[in-house]
């Protein structure tokens, strides 16, 4: 079973990559997917935080993120599959100046 993910607050001016670790469940990720939704605060376009498509890097799913609305909290959910097995990890991302 993949490990839980926990992140500290992100400043809306920052842009960087986050990773989801699927080493406990998959030998390699072939089909990565990341979705995002707002869980608190008001952001009508949370998808703008995702900066490009997710990438499979070995047993990791990597997603570049940017922006976000101050005082919002987002839920990023990564799905990884090797074509046979599929696992899901989720993490909350608070945005705070």
PDB file of N, CA and C in Angstrom, residues 52-92:
ATOM      1  N   UNK A  52       0.938  21.853 -16.231  1.00  0.00           N
ATOM      2  CA  UNK A  52       1.303  20.783 -17.150  1.00  0.00           C
ATOM      3  C   UNK A  52       0.761  19.443 -16.688  1.00  0.00           C
ATOM      4  N   UNK A  53       0.988  18.412 -17.494  1.00  0.00           N
ATOM      5  CA  UNK A  53       0.480  17.078 -17.160  1.00  0.00           C
ATOM      6  C   UNK A  53       1.370  16.392 -16.118  1.00  0.00           C
ATOM      7  N   UNK A  54       0.825  15.406 -15.407  1.00  0.00           N
ATOM      8  CA  UNK A  54       1.653  14.649 -14.473  1.00  0.00           C
ATOM      9  C   UNK A  54       2.651  13.783 -15.237  1.00  0.00           C
ATOM     10  N   UNK A  55       3.754  13.482 -14.562  1.00  0.00           N
ATOM     11  CA  UNK A  55       4.783  12.644 -15.159  1.00  0.00           C
ATOM     12  C   UNK A  55       5.010  11.414 -14.299  1.00  0.00           C
ATOM     13  N   UNK A  56       5.225  10.295 -14.952  1.00  0.00           N
ATOM     14  CA  UNK A  56       5.628   9.071 -14.261  1.00  0.00           C
ATOM     15  C   UNK A  56       7.146   9.047 -14.224  1.00  0.00           C
ATOM     16  N   UNK A  57       7.698   8.973 -13.016  1.00  0.00           N
ATOM     17  CA  UNK A  57       9.151   8.906 -12.831  1.00  0.00           C
ATOM     18  C   UNK A  57       9.414   7.672 -11.975  1.00  0.00           C
ATOM     19  N   UNK A  58       9.653   6.541 -12.635  1.00  0.00           N
ATOM     20  CA  UNK A  58       9.826   5.287 -11.913  1.00  0.00           C
ATOM     21  C   UNK A  58       8.542   4.910 -11.184  1.00  0.00           C
ATOM     22  N   UNK A  59       8.608   4.905  -9.855  1.00  0.00           N
ATOM     23  CA  UNK A  59       7.451   4.553  -9.032  1.00  0.00           C
ATOM     24  C   UNK A  59       6.771   5.788  -8.438  1.00  0.00           C
ATOM     25  N   UNK A  60       7.104   6.954  -8.976  1.00  0.00           N
ATOM     26  CA  UNK A  60       6.570   8.213  -8.480  1.00  0.00           C
ATOM     27  C   UNK A  60       5.690   8.861  -9.549  1.00  0.00           C
ATOM     28  N   UNK A  61       4.711   9.640  -9.067  1.00  0.00           N
ATOM     29  CA  UNK A  61       3.965  10.528  -9.947  1.00  0.00           C
ATOM     30  C   UNK A  61       4.368  11.938  -9.544  1.00  0.00           C
ATOM     31  N   UNK A  62       4.844  12.682 -10.517  1.00  0.00           N
ATOM     32  CA  UNK A  62       5.325  14.036 -10.265  1.00  0.00           C
ATOM     33  C   UNK A  62       4.408  15.018 -10.979  1.00  0.00           C
ATOM     34  N   UNK A  63       4.007  16.086 -10.250  1.00  0.00           N
ATOM     35  CA  UNK A  63       3.125  17.101 -10.815  1.00  0.00           C
ATOM     36  C   UNK A  63       3.676  18.482 -10.477  1.00  0.00           C
ATOM     37  N   UNK A  64       3.890  19.304 -11.481  1.00  0.00           N
ATOM     38  CA  UNK A  64       4.298  20.689 -11.237  1.00  0.00           C
ATOM     39  C   UNK A  64       3.056  21.492 -10.861  1.00  0.00           C
ATOM     40  N   UNK A  65       3.218  22.375  -9.859  1.00  0.00           N
ATOM     41  CA  UNK A  65       2.113  23.229  -9.420  1.00  0.00           C
ATOM     42  C   UNK A  65       2.594  24.672  -9.354  1.00  0.00           C
ATOM     43  N   UNK A  66       1.629  25.594  -9.396  1.00  0.00           N
ATOM     44  CA  UNK A  66       1.932  27.023  -9.303  1.00  0.00           C
ATOM     45  C   UNK A  66       0.693  27.753  -8.797  1.00  0.00           C
ATOM     46  N   UNK A  67       0.897  28.958  -8.286  1.00  0.00           N
ATOM     47  CA  UNK A  67      -0.220  29.817  -7.918  1.00  0.00           C
ATOM     48  C   UNK A  67      -1.048  29.299  -6.767  1.00  0.00           C
ATOM     49  N   UNK A  68      -2.358  29.428  -6.924  1.00  0.00           N
ATOM     50  CA  UNK A  68      -3.303  29.103  -5.865  1.00  0.00           C
ATOM     51  C   UNK A  68      -3.822  30.382  -5.240  1.00  0.00           C
ATOM     52  N   UNK A  69      -4.918  30.282  -4.557  1.00  0.00           N
ATOM     53  CA  UNK A  69      -5.554  31.433  -3.922  1.00  0.00           C
ATOM     54  C   UNK A  69      -5.253  31.411  -2.430  1.00  0.00           C
ATOM     55  N   UNK A  70      -4.793  32.562  -1.909  1.00  0.00           N
ATOM     56  CA  UNK A  70      -4.485  32.694  -0.491  1.00  0.00           C
ATOM     57  C   UNK A  70      -5.680  32.264   0.361  1.00  0.00           C
ATOM     58  N   UNK A  71      -5.419  31.525   1.410  1.00  0.00           N
ATOM     59  CA  UNK A  71      -6.416  31.018   2.356  1.00  0.00           C
ATOM     60  C   UNK A  71      -7.326  29.936   1.783  1.00  0.00           C
ATOM     61  N   UNK A  72      -6.907  29.296   0.705  1.00  0.00           N
ATOM     62  CA  UNK A  72      -7.644  28.144   0.180  1.00  0.00           C
ATOM     63  C   UNK A  72      -6.879  26.874   0.526  1.00  0.00           C
ATOM     64  N   UNK A  73      -7.606  25.794   0.602  1.00  0.00           N
ATOM     65  CA  UNK A  73      -7.001  24.475   0.763  1.00  0.00           C
ATOM     66  C   UNK A  73      -7.508  23.607  -0.397  1.00  0.00           C
ATOM     67  N   UNK A  74      -6.569  22.894  -1.007  1.00  0.00           N
ATOM     68  CA  UNK A  74      -6.874  22.072  -2.175  1.00  0.00           C
ATOM     69  C   UNK A  74      -6.605  20.605  -1.863  1.00  0.00           C
ATOM     70  N   UNK A  75      -7.298  19.746  -2.559  1.00  0.00           N
ATOM     71  CA  UNK A  75      -7.057  18.313  -2.467  1.00  0.00           C
ATOM     72  C   UNK A  75      -6.544  17.850  -3.828  1.00  0.00           C
ATOM     73  N   UNK A  76      -5.306  17.364  -3.838  1.00  0.00           N
ATOM     74  CA  UNK A  76      -4.734  16.784  -5.049  1.00  0.00           C
ATOM     75  C   UNK A  76      -4.818  15.267  -4.907  1.00  0.00           C
ATOM     76  N   UNK A  77      -5.346  14.629  -5.928  1.00  0.00           N
ATOM     77  CA  UNK A  77      -5.495  13.180  -5.918  1.00  0.00           C
ATOM     78  C   UNK A  77      -4.740  12.605  -7.108  1.00  0.00           C
ATOM     79  N   UNK A  78      -3.779  11.734  -6.814  1.00  0.00           N
ATOM     80  CA  UNK A  78      -2.988  11.088  -7.856  1.00  0.00           C
ATOM     81  C   UNK A  78      -3.417   9.635  -7.992  1.00  0.00           C
ATOM     82  N   UNK A  79      -3.600   9.218  -9.217  1.00  0.00           N
ATOM     83  CA  UNK A  79      -3.906   7.827  -9.531  1.00  0.00           C
ATOM     84  C   UNK A  79      -2.743   7.287 -10.356  1.00  0.00           C
ATOM     85  N   UNK A  80      -2.253   6.129  -9.974  1.00  0.00           N
ATOM     86  CA  UNK A  80      -1.138   5.505 -10.689  1.00  0.00           C
ATOM     87  C   UNK A  80      -1.492   4.060 -11.000  1.00  0.00           C
ATOM     88  N   UNK A  81      -1.140   3.654 -12.202  1.00  0.00           N
ATOM     89  CA  UNK A  81      -1.414   2.286 -12.627  1.00  0.00           C
ATOM     90  C   UNK A  81      -0.227   1.764 -13.422  1.00  0.00           C
ATOM     91  N   UNK A  82      -0.011   0.470 -13.310  1.00  0.00           N
ATOM     92  CA  UNK A  82       1.007  -0.175 -14.141  1.00  0.00           C
ATOM     93  C   UNK A  82       0.330  -0.948 -15.276  1.00  0.00           C
ATOM     94  N   UNK A  83      -0.961  -0.758 -15.435  1.00  0.00           N
ATOM     95  CA  UNK A  83      -1.731  -1.469 -16.451  1.00  0.00           C
ATOM     96  C   UNK A  83      -2.542  -2.594 -15.855  1.00  0.00           C
ATOM     97  N   UNK A  84      -2.152  -3.069 -14.664  1.00  0.00           N
ATOM     98  CA  UNK A  84      -2.858  -4.139 -13.968  1.00  0.00           C
ATOM     99  C   UNK A  84      -3.375  -3.642 -12.622  1.00  0.00           C
ATOM    100  N   UNK A  85      -2.465  -3.145 -11.811  1.00  0.00           N
ATOM    101  CA  UNK A  85      -2.808  -2.638 -10.480  1.00  0.00           C
ATOM    102  C   UNK A  85      -2.998  -1.117 -10.551  1.00  0.00           C
ATOM    103  N   UNK A  86      -3.942  -0.600  -9.756  1.00  0.00           N
ATOM    104  CA  UNK A  86      -4.184   0.837  -9.699  1.00  0.00           C
ATOM    105  C   UNK A  86      -4.264   1.256  -8.242  1.00  0.00           C
ATOM    106  N   UNK A  87      -3.544   2.338  -7.905  1.00  0.00           N
ATOM    107  CA  UNK A  87      -3.545   2.890  -6.550  1.00  0.00           C
ATOM    108  C   UNK A  87      -3.852   4.382  -6.597  1.00  0.00           C
ATOM    109  N   UNK A  88      -4.374   4.893  -5.491  1.00  0.00           N
ATOM    110  CA  UNK A  88      -4.726   6.310  -5.387  1.00  0.00           C
ATOM    111  C   UNK A  88      -4.125   6.875  -4.107  1.00  0.00           C
ATOM    112  N   UNK A  89      -3.499   8.040  -4.230  1.00  0.00           N
ATOM    113  CA  UNK A  89      -3.011   8.794  -3.079  1.00  0.00           C
ATOM    114  C   UNK A  89      -3.581  10.199  -3.163  1.00  0.00           C
ATOM    115  N   UNK A  90      -3.898  10.784  -2.017  1.00  0.00           N
ATOM    116  CA  UNK A  90      -4.422  12.148  -1.980  1.00  0.00           C
ATOM    117  C   UNK A  90      -3.682  12.939  -0.922  1.00  0.00           C
ATOM    118  N   UNK A  91      -3.576  14.236  -1.145  1.00  0.00           N
ATOM    119  CA  UNK A  91      -2.922  15.127  -0.194  1.00  0.00           C
ATOM    120  C   UNK A  91      -3.576  16.486  -0.228  1.00  0.00           C
ATOM    121  N   UNK A  92      -3.684  17.108   0.951  1.00  0.00           N
ATOM    122  CA  UNK A  92      -4.219  18.458   1.012  1.00  0.00           C
ATOM    123  C   UNK A  92      -3.069  19.452   0.901  1.00  0.00           C
TER     124      UNK A  92
END
